[in-house]
CSV table of C-alpha atoms in Angstrom, one decimal:
chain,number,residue,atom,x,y,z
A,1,UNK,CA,131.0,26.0,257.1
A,2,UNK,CA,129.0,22.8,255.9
A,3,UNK,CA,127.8,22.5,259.5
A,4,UNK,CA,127.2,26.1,259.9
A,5,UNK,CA,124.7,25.8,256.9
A,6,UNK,CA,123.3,22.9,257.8
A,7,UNK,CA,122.3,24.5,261.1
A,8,UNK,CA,121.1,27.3,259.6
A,9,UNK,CA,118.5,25.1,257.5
A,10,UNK,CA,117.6,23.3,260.6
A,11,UNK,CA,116.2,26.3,262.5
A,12,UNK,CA,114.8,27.5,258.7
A,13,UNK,CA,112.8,24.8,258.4
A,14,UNK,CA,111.7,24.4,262.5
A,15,UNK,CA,110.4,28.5,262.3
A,16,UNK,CA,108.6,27.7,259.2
A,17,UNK,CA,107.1,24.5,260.6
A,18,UNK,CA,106.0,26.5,263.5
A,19,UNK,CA,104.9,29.1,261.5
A,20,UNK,CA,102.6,26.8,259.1
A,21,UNK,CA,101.0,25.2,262.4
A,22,UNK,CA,99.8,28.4,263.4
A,23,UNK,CA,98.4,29.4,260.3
A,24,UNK,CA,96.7,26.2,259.7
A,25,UNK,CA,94.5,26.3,263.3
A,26,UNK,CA,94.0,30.0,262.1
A,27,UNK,CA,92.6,29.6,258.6
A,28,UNK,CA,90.5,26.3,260.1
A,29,UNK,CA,88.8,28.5,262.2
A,30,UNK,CA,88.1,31.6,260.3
A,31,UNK,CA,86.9,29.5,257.5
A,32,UNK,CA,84.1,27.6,259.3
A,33,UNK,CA,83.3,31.3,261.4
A,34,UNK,CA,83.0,32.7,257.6
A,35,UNK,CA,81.0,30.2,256.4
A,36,UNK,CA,78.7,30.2,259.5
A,37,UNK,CA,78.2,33.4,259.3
A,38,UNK,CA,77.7,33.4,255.4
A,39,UNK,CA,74.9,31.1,255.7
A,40,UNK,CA,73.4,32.6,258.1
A,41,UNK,CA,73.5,36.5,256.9
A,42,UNK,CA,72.7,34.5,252.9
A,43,UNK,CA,76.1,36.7,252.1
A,44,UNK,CA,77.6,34.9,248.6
A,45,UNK,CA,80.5,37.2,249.0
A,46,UNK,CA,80.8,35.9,252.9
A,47,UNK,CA,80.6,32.4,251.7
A,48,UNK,CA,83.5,33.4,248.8
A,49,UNK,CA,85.7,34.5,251.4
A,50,UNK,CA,85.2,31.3,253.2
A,51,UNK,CA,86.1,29.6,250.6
A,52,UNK,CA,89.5,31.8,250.1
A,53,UNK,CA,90.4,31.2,253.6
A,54,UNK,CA,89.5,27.7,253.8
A,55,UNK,CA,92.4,27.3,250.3
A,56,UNK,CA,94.7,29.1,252.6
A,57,UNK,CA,95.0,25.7,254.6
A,58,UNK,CA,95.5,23.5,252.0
A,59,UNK,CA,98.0,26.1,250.6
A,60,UNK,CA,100.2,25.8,253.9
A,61,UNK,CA,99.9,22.0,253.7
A,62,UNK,CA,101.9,22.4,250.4
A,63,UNK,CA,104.3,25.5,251.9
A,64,UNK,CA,105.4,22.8,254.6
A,65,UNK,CA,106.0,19.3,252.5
A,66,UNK,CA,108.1,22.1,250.1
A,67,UNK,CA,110.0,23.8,253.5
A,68,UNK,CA,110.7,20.0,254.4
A,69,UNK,CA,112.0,18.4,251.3
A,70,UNK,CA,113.8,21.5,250.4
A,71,UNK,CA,115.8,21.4,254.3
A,72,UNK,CA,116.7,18.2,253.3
A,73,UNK,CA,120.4,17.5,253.3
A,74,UNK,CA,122.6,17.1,249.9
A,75,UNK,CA,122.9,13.4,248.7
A,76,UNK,CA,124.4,11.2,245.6
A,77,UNK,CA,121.3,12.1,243.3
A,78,UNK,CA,121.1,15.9,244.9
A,79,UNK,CA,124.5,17.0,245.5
A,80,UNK,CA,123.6,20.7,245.4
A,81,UNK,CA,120.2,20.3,247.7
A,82,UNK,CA,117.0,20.3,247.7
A,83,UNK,CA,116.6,23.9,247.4
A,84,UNK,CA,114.3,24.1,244.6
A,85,UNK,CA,111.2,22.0,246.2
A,86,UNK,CA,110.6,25.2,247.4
A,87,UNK,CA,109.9,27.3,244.3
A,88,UNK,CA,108.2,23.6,243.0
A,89,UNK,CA,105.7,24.2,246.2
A,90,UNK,CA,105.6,28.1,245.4
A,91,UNK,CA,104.1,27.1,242.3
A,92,UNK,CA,101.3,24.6,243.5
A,93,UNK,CA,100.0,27.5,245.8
A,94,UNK,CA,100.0,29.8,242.9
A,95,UNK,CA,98.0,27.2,240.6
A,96,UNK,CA,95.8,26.4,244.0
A,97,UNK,CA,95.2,30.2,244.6
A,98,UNK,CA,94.7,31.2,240.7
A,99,UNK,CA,91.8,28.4,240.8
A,100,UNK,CA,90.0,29.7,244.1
A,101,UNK,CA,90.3,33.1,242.5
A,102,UNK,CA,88.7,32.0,239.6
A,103,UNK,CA,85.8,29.9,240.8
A,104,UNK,CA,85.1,33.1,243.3
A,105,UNK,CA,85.0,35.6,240.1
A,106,UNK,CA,83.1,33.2,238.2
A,107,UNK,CA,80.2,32.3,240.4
A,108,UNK,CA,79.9,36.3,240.8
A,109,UNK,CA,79.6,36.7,237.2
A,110,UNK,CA,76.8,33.6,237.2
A,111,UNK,CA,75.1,35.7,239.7
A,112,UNK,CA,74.9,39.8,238.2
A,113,UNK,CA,74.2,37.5,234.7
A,114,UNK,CA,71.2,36.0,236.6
A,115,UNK,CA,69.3,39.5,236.7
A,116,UNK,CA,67.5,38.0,240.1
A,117,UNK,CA,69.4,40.2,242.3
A,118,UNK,CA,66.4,42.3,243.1
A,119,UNK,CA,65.1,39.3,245.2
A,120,UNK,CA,68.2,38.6,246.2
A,121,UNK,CA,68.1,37.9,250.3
A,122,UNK,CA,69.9,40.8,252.0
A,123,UNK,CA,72.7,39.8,253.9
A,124,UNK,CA,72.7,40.4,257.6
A,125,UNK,CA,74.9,41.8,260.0
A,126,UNK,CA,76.3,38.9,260.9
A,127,UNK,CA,78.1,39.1,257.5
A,128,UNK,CA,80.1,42.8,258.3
A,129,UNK,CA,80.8,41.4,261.6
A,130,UNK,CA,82.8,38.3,260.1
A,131,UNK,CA,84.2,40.7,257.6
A,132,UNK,CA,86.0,43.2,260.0
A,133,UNK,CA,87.2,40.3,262.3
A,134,UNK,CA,88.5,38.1,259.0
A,135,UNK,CA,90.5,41.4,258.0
A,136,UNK,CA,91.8,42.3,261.7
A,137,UNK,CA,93.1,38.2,261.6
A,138,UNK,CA,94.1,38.1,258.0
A,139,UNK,CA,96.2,41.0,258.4
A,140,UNK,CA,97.8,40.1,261.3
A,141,UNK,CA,98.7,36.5,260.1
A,142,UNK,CA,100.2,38.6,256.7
A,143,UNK,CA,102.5,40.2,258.9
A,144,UNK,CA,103.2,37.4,261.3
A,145,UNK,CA,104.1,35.2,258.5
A,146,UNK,CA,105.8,37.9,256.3
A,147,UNK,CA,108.5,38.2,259.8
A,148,UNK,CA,109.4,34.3,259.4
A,149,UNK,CA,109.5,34.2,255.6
A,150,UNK,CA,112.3,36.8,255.9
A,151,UNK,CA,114.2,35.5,258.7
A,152,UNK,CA,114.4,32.3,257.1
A,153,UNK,CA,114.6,33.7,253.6
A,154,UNK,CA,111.8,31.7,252.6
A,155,UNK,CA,110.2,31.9,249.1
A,156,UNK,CA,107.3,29.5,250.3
A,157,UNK,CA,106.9,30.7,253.4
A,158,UNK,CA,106.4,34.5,251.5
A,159,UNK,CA,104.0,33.3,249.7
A,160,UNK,CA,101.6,31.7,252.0
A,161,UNK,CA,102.1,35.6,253.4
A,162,UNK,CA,100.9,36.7,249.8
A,163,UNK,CA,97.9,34.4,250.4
A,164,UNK,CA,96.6,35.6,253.7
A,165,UNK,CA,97.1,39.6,252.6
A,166,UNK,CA,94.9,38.5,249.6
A,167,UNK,CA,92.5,37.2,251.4
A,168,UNK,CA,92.5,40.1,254.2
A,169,UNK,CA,91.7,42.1,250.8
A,170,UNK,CA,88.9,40.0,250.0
A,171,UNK,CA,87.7,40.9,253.0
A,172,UNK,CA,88.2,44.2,252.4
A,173,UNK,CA,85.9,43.7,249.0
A,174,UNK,CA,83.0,41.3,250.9
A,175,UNK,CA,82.8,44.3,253.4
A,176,UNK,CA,82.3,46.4,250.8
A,177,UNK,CA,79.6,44.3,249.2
A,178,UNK,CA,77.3,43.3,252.0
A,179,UNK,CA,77.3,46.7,253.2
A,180,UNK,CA,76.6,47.6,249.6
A,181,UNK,CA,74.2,45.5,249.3
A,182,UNK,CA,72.4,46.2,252.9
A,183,UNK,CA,71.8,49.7,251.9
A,184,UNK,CA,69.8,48.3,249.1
A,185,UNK,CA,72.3,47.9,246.3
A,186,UNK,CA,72.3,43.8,246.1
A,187,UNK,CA,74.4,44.0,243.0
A,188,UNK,CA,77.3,45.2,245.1
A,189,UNK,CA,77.3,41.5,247.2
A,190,UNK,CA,78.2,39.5,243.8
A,191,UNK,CA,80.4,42.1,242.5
A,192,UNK,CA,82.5,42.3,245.6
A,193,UNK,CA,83.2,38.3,244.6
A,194,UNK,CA,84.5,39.7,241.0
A,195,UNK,CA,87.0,42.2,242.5
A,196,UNK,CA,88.0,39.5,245.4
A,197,UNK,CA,88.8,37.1,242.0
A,198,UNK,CA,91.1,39.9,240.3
A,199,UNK,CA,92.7,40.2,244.0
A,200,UNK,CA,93.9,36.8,244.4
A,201,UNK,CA,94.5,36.5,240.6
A,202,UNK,CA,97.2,39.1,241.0
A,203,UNK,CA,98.5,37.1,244.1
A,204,UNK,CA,99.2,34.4,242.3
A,205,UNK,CA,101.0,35.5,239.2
A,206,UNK,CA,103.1,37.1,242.0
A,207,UNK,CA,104.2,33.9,243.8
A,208,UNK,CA,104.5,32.3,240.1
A,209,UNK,CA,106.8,34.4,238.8
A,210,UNK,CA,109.1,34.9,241.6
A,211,UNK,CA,109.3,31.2,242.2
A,212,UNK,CA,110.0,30.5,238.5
A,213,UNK,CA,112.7,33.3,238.7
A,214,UNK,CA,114.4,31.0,240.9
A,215,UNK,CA,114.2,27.9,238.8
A,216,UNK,CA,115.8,29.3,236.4
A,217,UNK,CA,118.9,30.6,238.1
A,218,UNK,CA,118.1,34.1,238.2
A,219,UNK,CA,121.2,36.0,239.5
A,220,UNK,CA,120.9,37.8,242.9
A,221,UNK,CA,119.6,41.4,243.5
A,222,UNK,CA,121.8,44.2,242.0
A,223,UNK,CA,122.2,45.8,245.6
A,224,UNK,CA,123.3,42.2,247.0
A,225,UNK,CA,125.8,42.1,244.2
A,226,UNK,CA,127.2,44.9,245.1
A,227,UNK,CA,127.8,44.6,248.8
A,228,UNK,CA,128.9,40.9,248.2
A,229,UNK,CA,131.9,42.9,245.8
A,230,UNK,CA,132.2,45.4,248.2
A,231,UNK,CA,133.1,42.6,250.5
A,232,UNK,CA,135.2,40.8,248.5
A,233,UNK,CA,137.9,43.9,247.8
A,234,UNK,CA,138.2,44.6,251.3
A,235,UNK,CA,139.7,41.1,251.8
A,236,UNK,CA,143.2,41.5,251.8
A,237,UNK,CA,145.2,40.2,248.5
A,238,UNK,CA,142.5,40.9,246.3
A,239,UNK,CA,143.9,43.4,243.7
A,240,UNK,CA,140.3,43.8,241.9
A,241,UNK,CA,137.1,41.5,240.6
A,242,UNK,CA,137.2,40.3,236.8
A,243,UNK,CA,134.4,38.5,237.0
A,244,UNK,CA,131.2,37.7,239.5
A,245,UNK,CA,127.9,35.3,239.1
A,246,UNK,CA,125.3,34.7,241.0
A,247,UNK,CA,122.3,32.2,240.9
A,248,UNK,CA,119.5,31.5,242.5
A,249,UNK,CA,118.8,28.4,244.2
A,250,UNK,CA,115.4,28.2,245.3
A,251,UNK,CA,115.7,30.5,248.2
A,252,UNK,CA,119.5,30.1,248.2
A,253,UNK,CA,122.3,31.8,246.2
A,254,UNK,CA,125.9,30.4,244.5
A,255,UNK,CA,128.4,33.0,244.0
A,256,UNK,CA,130.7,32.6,241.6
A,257,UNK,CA,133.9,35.0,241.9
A,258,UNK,CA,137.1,35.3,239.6
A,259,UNK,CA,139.7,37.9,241.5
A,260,UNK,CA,143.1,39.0,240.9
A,261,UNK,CA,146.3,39.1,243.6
A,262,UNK,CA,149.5,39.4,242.8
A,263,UNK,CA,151.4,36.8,240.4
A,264,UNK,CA,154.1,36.7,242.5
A,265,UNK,CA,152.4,35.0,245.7
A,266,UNK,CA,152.9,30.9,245.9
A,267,UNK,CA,150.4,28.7,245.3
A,268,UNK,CA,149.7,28.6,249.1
A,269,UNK,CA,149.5,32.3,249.6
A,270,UNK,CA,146.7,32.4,246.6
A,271,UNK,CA,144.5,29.5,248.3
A,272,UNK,CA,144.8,31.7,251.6
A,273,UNK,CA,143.0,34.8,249.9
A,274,UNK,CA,140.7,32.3,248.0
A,275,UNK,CA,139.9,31.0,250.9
A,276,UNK,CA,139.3,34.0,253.0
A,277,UNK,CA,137.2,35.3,250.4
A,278,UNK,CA,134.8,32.2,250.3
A,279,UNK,CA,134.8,32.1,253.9
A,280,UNK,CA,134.1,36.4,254.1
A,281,UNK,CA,131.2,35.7,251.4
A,282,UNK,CA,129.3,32.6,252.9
A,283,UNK,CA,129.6,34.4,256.7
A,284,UNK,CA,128.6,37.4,255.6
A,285,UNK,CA,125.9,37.1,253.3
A,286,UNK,CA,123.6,34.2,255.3
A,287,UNK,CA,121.4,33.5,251.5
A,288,UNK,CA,124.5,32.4,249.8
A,289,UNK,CA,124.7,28.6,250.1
A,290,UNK,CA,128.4,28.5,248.6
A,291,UNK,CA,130.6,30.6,247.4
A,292,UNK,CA,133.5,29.1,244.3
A,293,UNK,CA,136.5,31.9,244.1
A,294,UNK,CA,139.3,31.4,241.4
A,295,UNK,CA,142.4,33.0,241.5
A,296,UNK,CA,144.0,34.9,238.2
A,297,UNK,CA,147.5,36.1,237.8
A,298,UNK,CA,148.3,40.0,238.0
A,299,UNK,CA,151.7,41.2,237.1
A,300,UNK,CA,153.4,44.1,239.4
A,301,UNK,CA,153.0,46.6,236.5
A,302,UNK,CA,148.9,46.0,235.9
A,303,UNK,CA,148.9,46.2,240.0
A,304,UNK,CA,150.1,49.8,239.8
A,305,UNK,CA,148.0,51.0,237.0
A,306,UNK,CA,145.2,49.4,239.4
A,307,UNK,CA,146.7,51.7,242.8
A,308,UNK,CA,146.9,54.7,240.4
């Protein structure tokens, strides 16, 4: 079972590698076509989104160190793992991704307060063109990213996904602007780098809380609970559940069960069940990184009541 996990954090960590490569050549080349283009077209919410996909690379650089540390194997000082170096690098991005949201907002305010939008260059069509190809990519890389982050069960990984559907939504809002402000509305070009702040603001309380959830051993989902004690009474010898915990590990889960069989059975016959039950658990349920069963006592007469 060790190896079995192990394994399974091997090819974790090799998808998400993959993964962050791709993203990386991605983001490198969208962000200096974005900020061609937003120099050229003199598009400040162009140049905003460059900067928003240009983060989006240093983002993933963080996503991989916190995929690799936390595939690391259990040793003396970390006997439970390395687990949580994930949620630590879910964190960073969410700091990194607040601060690139704010700068964006911020220079947009500085701009409206200006009142010298009337001059204001009109940005060309360059800009729109950049715009529809940045969402078309961004979007794309959301999804393609979102597919690994659940197949590996990766908190990290999800939120780099976070980060490129925020920035296909700032896209979204610099479209919006510069064709705002090309119909001769220049106060729409700033305004779209306001909305694009509140965007990636939301973004990253999202990735912050959910990472911080799983520092502090937040239990499971209610729905995995409840298949993972489904589970549990079908294995044979288990009379009912009197107690189950679960806590998150970064993106993995420990299960801790109490169940009840039969007083009766010898020691070895209990250590069977308990150990077909913590096999059933860790095989079935891929997230849970180990499962601790302990057996009580159940005399013939509470076994009944139980049957009906």
């Amino acid at each position: 079972m060790a190896q079995n996990t192990e394994n399974i954090q091997t090819e974790g960590t090799r998808i998400a590698m993959r993964v962050s490569k791709v993203s990386i050549g991605v983001n490198i080349a969208l962000s200096a076509f974005k900020l061609a283009a937003g120099l050229i077209a003199h598009s400040g919410a162009m140049l905003s989104d460059a900067i928003h996909s240009a983060s989006d690379v240093f983002s993933t650089v963080i996503v991989m160190i916190g995929v690799t540390i936390s595939g690391k194997k259990s040793d003396k000082e970390h006997p439970y793992g390395h687990e949580r170096m994930e949620c630590v690098a879910s964190i960073l991005l969410a700091v990194v991704l607040f601060a690139t949201g704010a700068g964006i907002g911020i220079s947009g305010i500085q701009k409206i307060a200006s009142g010298n939008l009337e001059s204001a260059s009109v940005p060309g069509r360059m800009a729109l063109i950049a715009a529809v190809i940045s969402i078309l990519v961004k979007e794309w890389m959301y999804w393609y990213t979102r597919a690994a982050a659940k197949k590996i069960n990766s908190g990290a990984l999800m939120a780099d996904a976070w980060h490129h559907r925020s920035d296909a939504l700032s896209s979204i809002g610099a479209f919006a602007g510069i064709f705002g402000a090309r119909l001769g509305f220049p106060v729409l070009d700033p305004l779209a780098s306001v909305v694009i702040c509140v965007f990636i603001g939301k973004a990253a309380w999202d990735i912050f809380q959910d990472a911080m959830n799983k520092m502090v051993d937040k239990s499971c989902d209610d729905r995995t609970i409840q298949q993972i004690r489904q589970a549990v009474l079908e294995n044979r010898g288990v009379e009912k559940i009197d107690t189950i915990r679960t806590r998150m590990f970064g993106a993995r889960a420990y299960v801790d069960i109490e169940i009840a069989a039969d007083e009766n059975l010898t020691l070895r016959e209990a250590h069977g069940i308990a150990e077909e039950v913590h096999t059933r658990v860790e095989e079935q349920f891929p997230e849970v990184k180990h499962c601790m069963v302990h057996v009580n006592p159940l005399t013939k007469k509470e076994i009944l009541e139980i049957d009906g």
